[in-house]
Coordinates of C-alpha atoms in Angstrom, one line a residue:
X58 CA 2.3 -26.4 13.9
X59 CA 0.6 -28.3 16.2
X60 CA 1.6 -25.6 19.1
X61 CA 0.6 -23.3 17.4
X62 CA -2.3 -24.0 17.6
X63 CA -2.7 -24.6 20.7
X64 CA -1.5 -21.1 21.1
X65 CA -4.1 -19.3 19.0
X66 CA -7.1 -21.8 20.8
X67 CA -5.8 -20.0 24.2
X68 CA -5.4 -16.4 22.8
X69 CA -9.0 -16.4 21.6
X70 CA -10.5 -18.3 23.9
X71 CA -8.4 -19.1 26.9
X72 CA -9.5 -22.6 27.4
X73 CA -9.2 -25.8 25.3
X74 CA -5.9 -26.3 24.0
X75 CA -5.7 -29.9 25.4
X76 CA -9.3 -30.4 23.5
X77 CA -7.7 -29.1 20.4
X78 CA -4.7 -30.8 20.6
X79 CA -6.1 -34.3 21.1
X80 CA -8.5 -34.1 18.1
X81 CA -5.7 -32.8 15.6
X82 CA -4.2 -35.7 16.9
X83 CA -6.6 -38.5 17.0
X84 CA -7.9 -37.2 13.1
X85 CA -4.9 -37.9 11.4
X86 CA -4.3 -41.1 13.3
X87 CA -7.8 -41.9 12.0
X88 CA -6.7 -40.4 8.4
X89 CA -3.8 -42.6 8.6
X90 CA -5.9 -46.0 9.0
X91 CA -7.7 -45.1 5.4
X92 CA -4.4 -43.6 4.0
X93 CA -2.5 -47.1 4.1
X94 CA -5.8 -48.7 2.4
X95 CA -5.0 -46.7 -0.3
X96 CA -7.7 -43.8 0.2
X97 CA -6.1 -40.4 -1.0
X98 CA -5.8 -37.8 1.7
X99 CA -7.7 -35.1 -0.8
X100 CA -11.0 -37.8 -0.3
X101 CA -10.2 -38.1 3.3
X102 CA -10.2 -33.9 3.6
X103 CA -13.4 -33.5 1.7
X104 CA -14.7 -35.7 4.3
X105 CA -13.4 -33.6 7.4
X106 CA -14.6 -30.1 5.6
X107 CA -18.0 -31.9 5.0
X108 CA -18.0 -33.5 8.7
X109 CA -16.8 -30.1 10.3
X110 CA -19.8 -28.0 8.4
X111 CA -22.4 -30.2 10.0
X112 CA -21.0 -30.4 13.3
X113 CA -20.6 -26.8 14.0
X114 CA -24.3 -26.8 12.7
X115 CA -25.2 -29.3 15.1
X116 CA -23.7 -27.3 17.9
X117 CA -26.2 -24.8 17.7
X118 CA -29.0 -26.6 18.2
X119 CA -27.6 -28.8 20.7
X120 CA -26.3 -25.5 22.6
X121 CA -28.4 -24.3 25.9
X122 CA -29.1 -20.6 25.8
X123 CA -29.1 -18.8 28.4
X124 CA -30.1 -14.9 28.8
X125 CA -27.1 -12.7 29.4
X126 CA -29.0 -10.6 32.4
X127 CA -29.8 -14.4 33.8
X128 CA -27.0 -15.7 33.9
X129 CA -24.9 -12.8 35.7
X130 CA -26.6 -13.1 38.3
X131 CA -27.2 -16.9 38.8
X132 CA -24.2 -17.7 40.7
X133 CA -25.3 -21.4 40.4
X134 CA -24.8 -20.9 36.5
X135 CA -21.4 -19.4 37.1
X136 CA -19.9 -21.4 39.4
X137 CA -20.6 -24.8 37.3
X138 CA -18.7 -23.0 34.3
X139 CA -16.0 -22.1 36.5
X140 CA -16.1 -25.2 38.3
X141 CA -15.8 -27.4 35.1
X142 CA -13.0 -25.2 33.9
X143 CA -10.9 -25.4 37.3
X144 CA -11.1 -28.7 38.2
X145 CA -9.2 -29.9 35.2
X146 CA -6.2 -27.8 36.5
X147 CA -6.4 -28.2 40.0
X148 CA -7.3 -30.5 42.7
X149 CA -11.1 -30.8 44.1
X150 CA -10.6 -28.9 47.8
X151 CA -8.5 -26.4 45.9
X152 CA -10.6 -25.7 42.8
X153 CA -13.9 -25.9 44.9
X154 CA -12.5 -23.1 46.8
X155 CA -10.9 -21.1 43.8
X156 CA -14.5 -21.6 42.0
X157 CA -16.4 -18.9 44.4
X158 CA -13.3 -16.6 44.1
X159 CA -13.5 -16.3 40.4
X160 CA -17.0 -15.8 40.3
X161 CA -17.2 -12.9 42.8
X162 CA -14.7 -11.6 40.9
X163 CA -16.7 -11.6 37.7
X164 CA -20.0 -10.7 39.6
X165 CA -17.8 -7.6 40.8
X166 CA -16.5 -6.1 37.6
X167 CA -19.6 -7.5 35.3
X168 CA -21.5 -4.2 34.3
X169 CA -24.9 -6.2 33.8
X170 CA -25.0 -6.6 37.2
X171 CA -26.9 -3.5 38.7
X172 CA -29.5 -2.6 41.5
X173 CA -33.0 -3.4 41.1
X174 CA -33.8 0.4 41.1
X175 CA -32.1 1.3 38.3
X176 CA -34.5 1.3 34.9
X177 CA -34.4 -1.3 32.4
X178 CA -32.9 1.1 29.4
X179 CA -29.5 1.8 31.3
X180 CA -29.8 -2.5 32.1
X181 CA -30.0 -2.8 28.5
X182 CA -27.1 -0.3 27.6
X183 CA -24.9 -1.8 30.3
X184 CA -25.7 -6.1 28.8
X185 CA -23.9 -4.8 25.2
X186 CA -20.3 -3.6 27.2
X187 CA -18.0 -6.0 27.0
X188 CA -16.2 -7.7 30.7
X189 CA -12.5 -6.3 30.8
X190 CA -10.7 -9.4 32.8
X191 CA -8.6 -6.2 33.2
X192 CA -9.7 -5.1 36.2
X193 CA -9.6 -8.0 38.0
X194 CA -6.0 -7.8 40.0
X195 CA -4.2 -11.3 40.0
X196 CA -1.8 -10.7 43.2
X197 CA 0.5 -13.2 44.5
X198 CA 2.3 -14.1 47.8
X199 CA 4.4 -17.0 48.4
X200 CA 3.7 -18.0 51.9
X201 CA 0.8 -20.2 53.4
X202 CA -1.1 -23.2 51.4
X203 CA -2.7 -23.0 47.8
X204 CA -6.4 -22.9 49.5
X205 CA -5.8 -19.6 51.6
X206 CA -6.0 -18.0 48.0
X207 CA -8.8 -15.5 48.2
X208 CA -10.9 -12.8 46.5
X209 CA -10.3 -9.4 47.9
X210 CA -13.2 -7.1 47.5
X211 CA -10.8 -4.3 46.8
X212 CA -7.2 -3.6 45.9
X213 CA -3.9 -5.1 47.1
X214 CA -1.1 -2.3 46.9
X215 CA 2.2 -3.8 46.6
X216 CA 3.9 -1.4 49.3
X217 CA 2.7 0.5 52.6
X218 CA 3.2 3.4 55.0
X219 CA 6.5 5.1 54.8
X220 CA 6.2 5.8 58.9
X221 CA 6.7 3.9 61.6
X222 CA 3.8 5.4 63.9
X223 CA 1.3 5.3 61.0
X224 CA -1.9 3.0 62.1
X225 CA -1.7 -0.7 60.5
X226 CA -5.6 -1.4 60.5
X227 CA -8.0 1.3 59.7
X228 CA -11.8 0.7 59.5
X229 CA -14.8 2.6 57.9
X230 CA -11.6 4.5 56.0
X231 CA -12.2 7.4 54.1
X232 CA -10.1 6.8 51.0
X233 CA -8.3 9.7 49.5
X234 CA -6.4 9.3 46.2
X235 CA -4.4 12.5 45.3
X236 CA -1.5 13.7 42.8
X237 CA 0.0 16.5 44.8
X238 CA 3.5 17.0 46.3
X239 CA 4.3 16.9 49.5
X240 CA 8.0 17.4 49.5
X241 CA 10.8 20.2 47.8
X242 CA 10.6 20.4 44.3
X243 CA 12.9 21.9 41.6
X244 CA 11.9 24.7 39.5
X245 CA 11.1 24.3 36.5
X246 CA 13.4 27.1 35.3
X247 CA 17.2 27.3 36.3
X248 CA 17.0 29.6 39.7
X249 CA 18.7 30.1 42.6
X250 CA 18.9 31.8 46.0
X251 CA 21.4 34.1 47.1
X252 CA 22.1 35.0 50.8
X253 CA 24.8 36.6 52.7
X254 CA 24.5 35.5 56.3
X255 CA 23.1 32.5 58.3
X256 CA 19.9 34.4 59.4
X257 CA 19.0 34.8 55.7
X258 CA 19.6 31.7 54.9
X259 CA 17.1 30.4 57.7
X260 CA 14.6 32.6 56.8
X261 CA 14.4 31.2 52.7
X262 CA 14.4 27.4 54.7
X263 CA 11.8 28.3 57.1
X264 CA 9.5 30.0 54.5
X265 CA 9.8 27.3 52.3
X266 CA 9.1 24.3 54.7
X267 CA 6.5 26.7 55.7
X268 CA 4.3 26.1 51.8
X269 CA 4.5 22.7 52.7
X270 CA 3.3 22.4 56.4
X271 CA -0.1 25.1 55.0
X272 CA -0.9 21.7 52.5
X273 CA -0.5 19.6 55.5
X274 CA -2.6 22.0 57.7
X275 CA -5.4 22.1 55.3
X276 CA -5.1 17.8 54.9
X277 CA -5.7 17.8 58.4
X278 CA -8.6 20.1 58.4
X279 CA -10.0 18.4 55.7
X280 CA -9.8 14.8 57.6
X281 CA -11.4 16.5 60.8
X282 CA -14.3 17.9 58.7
X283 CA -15.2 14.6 57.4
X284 CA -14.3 12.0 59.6
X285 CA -16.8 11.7 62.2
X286 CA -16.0 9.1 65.5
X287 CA -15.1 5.6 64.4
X288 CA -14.1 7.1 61.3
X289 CA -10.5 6.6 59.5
X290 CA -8.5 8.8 56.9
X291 CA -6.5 7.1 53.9
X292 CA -4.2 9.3 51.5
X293 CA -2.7 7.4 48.8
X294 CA -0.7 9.8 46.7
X295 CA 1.0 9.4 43.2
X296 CA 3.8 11.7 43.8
X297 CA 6.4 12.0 47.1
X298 CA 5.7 13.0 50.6
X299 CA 8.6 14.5 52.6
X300 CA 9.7 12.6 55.8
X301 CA 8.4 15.6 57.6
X302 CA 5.2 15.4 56.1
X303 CA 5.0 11.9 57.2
X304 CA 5.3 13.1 60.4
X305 CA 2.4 15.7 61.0
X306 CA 0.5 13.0 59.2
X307 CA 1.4 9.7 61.4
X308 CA 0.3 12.5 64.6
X309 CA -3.3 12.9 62.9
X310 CA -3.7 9.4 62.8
X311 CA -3.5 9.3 58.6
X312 CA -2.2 6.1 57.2
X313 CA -0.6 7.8 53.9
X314 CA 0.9 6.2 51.0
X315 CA 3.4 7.7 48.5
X316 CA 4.4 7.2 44.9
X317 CA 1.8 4.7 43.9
X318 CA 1.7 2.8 40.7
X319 CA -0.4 4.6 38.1
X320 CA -1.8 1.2 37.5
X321 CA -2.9 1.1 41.0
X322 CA -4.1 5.0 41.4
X323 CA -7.1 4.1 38.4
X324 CA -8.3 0.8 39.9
X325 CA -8.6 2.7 43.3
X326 CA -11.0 4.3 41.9
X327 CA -13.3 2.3 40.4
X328 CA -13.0 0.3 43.8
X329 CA -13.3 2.5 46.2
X330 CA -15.4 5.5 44.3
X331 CA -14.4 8.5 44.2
X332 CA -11.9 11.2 42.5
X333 CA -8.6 11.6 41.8
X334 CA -7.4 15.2 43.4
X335 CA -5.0 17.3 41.7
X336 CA -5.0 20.0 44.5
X337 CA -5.5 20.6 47.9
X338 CA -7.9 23.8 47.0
X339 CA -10.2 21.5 45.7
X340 CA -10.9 18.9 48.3
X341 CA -14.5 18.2 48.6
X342 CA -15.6 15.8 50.6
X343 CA -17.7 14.2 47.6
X344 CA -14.5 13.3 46.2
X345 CA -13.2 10.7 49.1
X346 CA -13.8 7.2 48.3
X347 CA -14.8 4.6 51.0
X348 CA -13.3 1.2 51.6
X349 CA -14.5 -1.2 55.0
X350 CA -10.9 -1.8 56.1
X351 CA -7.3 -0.9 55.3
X352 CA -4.8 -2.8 56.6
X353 CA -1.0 -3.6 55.9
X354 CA 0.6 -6.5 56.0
X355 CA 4.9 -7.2 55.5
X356 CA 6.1 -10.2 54.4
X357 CA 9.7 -10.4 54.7
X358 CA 11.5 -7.2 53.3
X359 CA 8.0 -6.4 51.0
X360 CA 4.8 -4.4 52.5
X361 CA 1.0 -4.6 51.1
X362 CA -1.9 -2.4 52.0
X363 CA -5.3 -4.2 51.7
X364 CA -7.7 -1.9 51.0
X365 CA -10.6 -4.4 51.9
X366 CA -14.4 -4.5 51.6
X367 CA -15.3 -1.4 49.2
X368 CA -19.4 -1.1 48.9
X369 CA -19.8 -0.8 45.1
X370 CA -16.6 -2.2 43.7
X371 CA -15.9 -2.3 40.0
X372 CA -12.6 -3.5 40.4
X373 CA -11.4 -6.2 42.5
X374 CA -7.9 -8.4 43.5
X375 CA -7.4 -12.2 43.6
X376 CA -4.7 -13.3 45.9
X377 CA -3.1 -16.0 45.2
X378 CA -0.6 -17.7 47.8
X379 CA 1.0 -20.9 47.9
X380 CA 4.5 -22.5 49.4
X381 CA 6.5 -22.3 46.3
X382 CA 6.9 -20.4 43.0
X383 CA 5.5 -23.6 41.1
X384 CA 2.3 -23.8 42.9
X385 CA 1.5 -20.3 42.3
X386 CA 2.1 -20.5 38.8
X387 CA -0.2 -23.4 38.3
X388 CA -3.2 -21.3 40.1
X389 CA -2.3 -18.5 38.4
X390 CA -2.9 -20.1 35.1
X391 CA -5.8 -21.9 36.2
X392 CA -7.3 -18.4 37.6
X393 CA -6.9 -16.8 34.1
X394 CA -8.3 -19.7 32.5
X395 CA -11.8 -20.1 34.9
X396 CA -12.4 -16.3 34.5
X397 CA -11.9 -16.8 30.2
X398 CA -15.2 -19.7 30.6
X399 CA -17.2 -17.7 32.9
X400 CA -16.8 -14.3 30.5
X401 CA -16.8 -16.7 27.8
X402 CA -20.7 -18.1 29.0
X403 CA -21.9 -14.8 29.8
X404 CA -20.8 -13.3 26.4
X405 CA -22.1 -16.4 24.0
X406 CA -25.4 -16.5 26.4
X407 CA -25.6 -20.3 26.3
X408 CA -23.5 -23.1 27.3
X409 CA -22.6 -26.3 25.8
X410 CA -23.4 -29.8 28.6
X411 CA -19.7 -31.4 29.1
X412 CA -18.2 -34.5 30.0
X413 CA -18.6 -35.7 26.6
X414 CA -21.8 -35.3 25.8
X415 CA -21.5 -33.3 23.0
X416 CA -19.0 -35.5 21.1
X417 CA -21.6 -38.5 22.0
X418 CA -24.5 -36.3 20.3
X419 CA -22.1 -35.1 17.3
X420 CA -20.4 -38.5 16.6
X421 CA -24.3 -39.6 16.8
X422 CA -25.4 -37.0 14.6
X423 CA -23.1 -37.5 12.3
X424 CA -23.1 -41.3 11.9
X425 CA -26.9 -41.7 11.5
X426 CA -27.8 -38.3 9.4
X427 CA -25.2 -36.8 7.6
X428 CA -22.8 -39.6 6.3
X429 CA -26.2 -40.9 4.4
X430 CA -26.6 -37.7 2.5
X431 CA -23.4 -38.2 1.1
X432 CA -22.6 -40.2 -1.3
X433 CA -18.9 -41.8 -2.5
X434 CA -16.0 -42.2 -0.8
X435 CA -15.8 -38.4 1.2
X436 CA -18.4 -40.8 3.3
X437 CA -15.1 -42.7 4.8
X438 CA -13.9 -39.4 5.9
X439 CA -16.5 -38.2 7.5
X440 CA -16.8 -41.6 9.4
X441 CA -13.3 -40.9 10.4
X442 CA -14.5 -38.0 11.8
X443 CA -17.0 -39.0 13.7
X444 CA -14.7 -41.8 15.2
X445 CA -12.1 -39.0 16.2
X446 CA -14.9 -37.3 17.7
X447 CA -15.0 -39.3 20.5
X448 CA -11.7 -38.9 21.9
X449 CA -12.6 -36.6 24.3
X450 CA -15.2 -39.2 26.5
X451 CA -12.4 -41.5 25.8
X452 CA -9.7 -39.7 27.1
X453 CA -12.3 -38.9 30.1
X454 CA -12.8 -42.6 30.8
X455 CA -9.4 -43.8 30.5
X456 CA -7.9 -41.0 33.1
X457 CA -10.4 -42.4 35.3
X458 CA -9.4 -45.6 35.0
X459 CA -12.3 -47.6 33.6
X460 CA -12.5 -49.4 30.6
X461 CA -12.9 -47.2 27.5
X462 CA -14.9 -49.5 24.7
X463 CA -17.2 -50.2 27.5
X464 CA -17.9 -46.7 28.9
X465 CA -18.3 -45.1 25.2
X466 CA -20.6 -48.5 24.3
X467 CA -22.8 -47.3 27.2
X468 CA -23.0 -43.5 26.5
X469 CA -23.6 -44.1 23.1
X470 CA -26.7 -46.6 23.2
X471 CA -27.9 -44.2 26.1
X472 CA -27.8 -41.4 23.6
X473 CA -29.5 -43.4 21.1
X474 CA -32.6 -44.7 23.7
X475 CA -33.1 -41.4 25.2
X476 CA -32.4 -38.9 23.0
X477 CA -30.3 -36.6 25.5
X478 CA -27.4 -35.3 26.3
X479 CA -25.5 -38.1 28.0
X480 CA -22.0 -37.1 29.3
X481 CA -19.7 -39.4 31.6
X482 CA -19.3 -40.1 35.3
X483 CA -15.4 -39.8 36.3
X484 CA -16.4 -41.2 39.5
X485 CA -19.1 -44.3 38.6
X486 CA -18.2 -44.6 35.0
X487 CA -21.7 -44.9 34.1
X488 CA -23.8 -42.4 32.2
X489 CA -25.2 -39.4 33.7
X490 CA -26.8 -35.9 32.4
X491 CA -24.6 -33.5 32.4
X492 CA -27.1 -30.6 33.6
X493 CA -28.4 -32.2 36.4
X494 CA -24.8 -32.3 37.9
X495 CA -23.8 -29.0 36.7
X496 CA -21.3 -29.6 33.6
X497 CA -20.6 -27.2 31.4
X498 CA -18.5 -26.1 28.4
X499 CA -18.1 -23.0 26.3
X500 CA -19.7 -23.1 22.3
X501 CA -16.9 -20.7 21.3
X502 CA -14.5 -23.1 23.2
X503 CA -16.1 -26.1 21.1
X504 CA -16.5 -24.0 18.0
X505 CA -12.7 -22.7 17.8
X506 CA -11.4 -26.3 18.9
X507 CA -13.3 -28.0 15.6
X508 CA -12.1 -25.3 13.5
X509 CA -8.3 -25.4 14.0
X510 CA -8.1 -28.9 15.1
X511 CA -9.6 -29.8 11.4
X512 CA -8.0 -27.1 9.5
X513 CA -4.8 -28.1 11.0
X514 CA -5.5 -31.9 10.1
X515 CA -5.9 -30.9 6.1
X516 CA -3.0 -29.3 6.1
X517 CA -1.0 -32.0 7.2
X518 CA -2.9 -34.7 5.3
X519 CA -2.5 -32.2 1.9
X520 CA 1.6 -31.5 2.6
X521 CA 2.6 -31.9 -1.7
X522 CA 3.8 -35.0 -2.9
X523 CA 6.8 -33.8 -4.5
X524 CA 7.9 -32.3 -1.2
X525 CA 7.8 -35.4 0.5
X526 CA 9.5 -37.2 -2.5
X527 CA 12.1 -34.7 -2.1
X528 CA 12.9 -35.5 1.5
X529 CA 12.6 -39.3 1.0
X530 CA 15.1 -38.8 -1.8
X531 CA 18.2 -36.7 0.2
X532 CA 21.4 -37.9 -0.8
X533 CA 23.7 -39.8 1.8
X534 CA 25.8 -38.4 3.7
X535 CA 28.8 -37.8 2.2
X536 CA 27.5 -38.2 -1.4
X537 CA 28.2 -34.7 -3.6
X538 CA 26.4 -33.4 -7.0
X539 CA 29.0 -33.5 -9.0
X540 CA 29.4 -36.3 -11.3
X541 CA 33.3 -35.6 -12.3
X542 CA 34.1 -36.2 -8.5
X543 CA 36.1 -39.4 -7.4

């Protein structure tokens, strides 16, 4: 149950499950303490429902909002939610370095993020569409270190030329994305061609090579008429190009790709601009798309084309590399996470100050003005609750490595002299403000971890009598039900 729920606190928000985890934890282990005393667990529950209520309450007003146009484009904002989030995966250098690439990749594909000429009505429209995480690429390569993981202002095609003289590195690249044939094709009705000598036989060849070198003719034409000097010519079709094909292509000086991914054919286009083409009648030179550089790169038996530096991306790649399959995977996971808590802040439009300091302030809050509203014995539980609160700052202080009652003794009369949100120093262990150095969490991170962590807890503390009886009851091994056995 408990993985559960782990599992839903990462499929809604993509963040937390260690948070989540550790507080189902530490409130039953609290439970338990008034459970031997001889406190019911119903009591104890009440407590926790009561407790929960008024922290959730508490977290919005102890919440920092933050206007959604503001905060996509304060990178500053950004990169302290993505930092917080990464560097409790990964190591400093790598997660310092991992933090810029996830914002520019959320900066890329965020549509609140628009030019300053544009009017403020289509600014408004554009603040109420949601981020799709789905156009941000997650590519991986196993070669080089973790820290040459990069964000790729493009797309990173997972094959390359089919030609051997095709150019490697293109730049100022006029990008072409088509679905047209370029290669024999069967009819779509059963037919066939009858001859009687060699010459006639030719001629049926020769005129039907001929419908495919009049498409290549008019490619060619149509790269001459648009590329101007310094200019390159990029055709990345959906369907097959015929080796011969290649050929009058790879003499033009066209870098041409065949059978792409579907997948890959729509992001091109939000990256690079443009239009798909479905024939070569209707070329247009309003339809090409533009990209900085193209280049291709093999590693090992595999190609990639990097389609680089596009001018108003709306979809974008993060490469990933590392030495081994076990390194990648823990970037990868750390990549989905820190993009979750940066379109997590944008979308809630306020943080939450970390490193504790919320659990501090609820515990606080808790202790000195809710558990005297209530009166009779729910009162333990929500005491209990409070206490379990503050596993997270311990938890902090004891990975550390400094003394836990001593840390949490000094955050908590901090709190209580000044009144603000006090978080903890991992490197000092003393108290510090958790703004001033950047700290942030998500509400909806905070918000789903009290829910389930405390719904979770009830139902463990209310499993039935009976059931239990039943289980502490089993007959031996051995032992059978019926009484006239011997």
């Amino acid at each position: 149950m408990v993985a559960r729920t782990a599992t839903a606190q990462d499929d809604v928000t993509g963040d937390g499950t260690t948070s989540t985890v550790l507080l189902c934890g530490e409130l039953l282990r609290q439970a338990d303490r008034y459970a031997t005393e001889g406190l019911h667990p119903r009591v104890i529950t009440d407590g926790f429902d009561i407790a929960r209520d008024a922290t959730i309450e508490f977290l919005d007003k102890f919440k920092v909002s933050v206007a959604s146009q503001n905060m996509v484009s304060d990178r500053d904002m950004l990169r302290s939610m993505a930092s917080t989030s990464l560097r409790t995966k990964l190591d400093a250098e790598l997660a310092d370095s991992m933090t810029d690439a996830v914002v520019d990749a959320i900066q890329c594909i965020s549509p609140d993020l628009k030019d300053d000429d544009e009017d403020e009505e289509k600014t408004e429209e554009s603040s109420s569409i949601p981020i799709d995480l789905n156009m941000v690429e997650v590519m991986t390569m196993r070669r080089k270190m973790g820290t040459d993981s990069r964000f790729v202002n493009g797309i990173v095609l997972d094959h390359g030329g089919r030609h051997p003289d095709m150019p490697k590195v293109l730049t100022n690249c006029h990008v072409m994305t088509c679905n047209v044939t370029f290669e024999y094709e069967k009819t779509e009705v059963q037919s066939g061609f009858f001859y009687s000598s060699a010459e006639e036989r030719e001629k049926l060849v020769e005129s039907e090579r001929k419908w495919l070198d009049e498409r290549c003719k008019q490619v060619v034409d149509f790269k001459r008429s648009v590329c101007k000097e310094g200019d390159s010519f990029v055709m990345i079709n959906q369907k097959g190009i015929d080796p011969l094909s290649l050929d009058i292509f790879a003499k033009e000086g066209i870098l041409c790709l065949r059978r792409a991914k579907r997948r890959n054919m729509e992001r091109l286009t939000l990256a690079c601009g443009g239009t798909p083409m479905h024939s070569v009648e209707d070329m247009d030179a309003s339809m090409l798309g533009y990209a900085g550089k193209v280049s291709e790169v093999t590693l090992g038996e595999d190609k990639f084309t990097f389609v680089e530096e596009c001018r108003h991306a709306k979809s974008c790649t993060l490469l990933l590399q590392g030495p081994n399959d076990h390194t990648i995977a823990q970037i990868k996971d750390a990549v989905r996470d820190g993009l979750r808590a940066v379109k997590n802040a944008i979308e809630d439009t306020a943080v939450v100050p970390g490193a504790g300091a919320f659990e501090i302030a609820a515990a606080s809050n808790l202790r000195i003005n809710v558990a005297k509203k209530v009166k009779g014995r729910a009162k333990l539980g929500i005491e209990a609750y409070a206490e379990a609160l503050l596993i997270v700052p311990k938890t902090l202080a004891e990975n550390s490595g400094f003394d836990v009652q001593d840390c949490i003794l000094r955050l908590t009369e901090e709190r209580e002299e000044t009144g603000m949100a006090i978080g903890l120093d991992c490197n000092s262990g003393e108290p510090m403000i958790p703004y001033d150095e950047g700290i942030f969490d998500n509400v909806r991170v905070k918000r789903q971890c009290l829910f389930l962590s405390t719904v979770l807890a009830n139902q463990l503390l209310l499993v039935d009598e009976v059931m239990r009886a039943g289980k502490s009851r089993a007959p031996p091994p051995g032992a059978t039900d019926d009484p006239m056995a011997m």
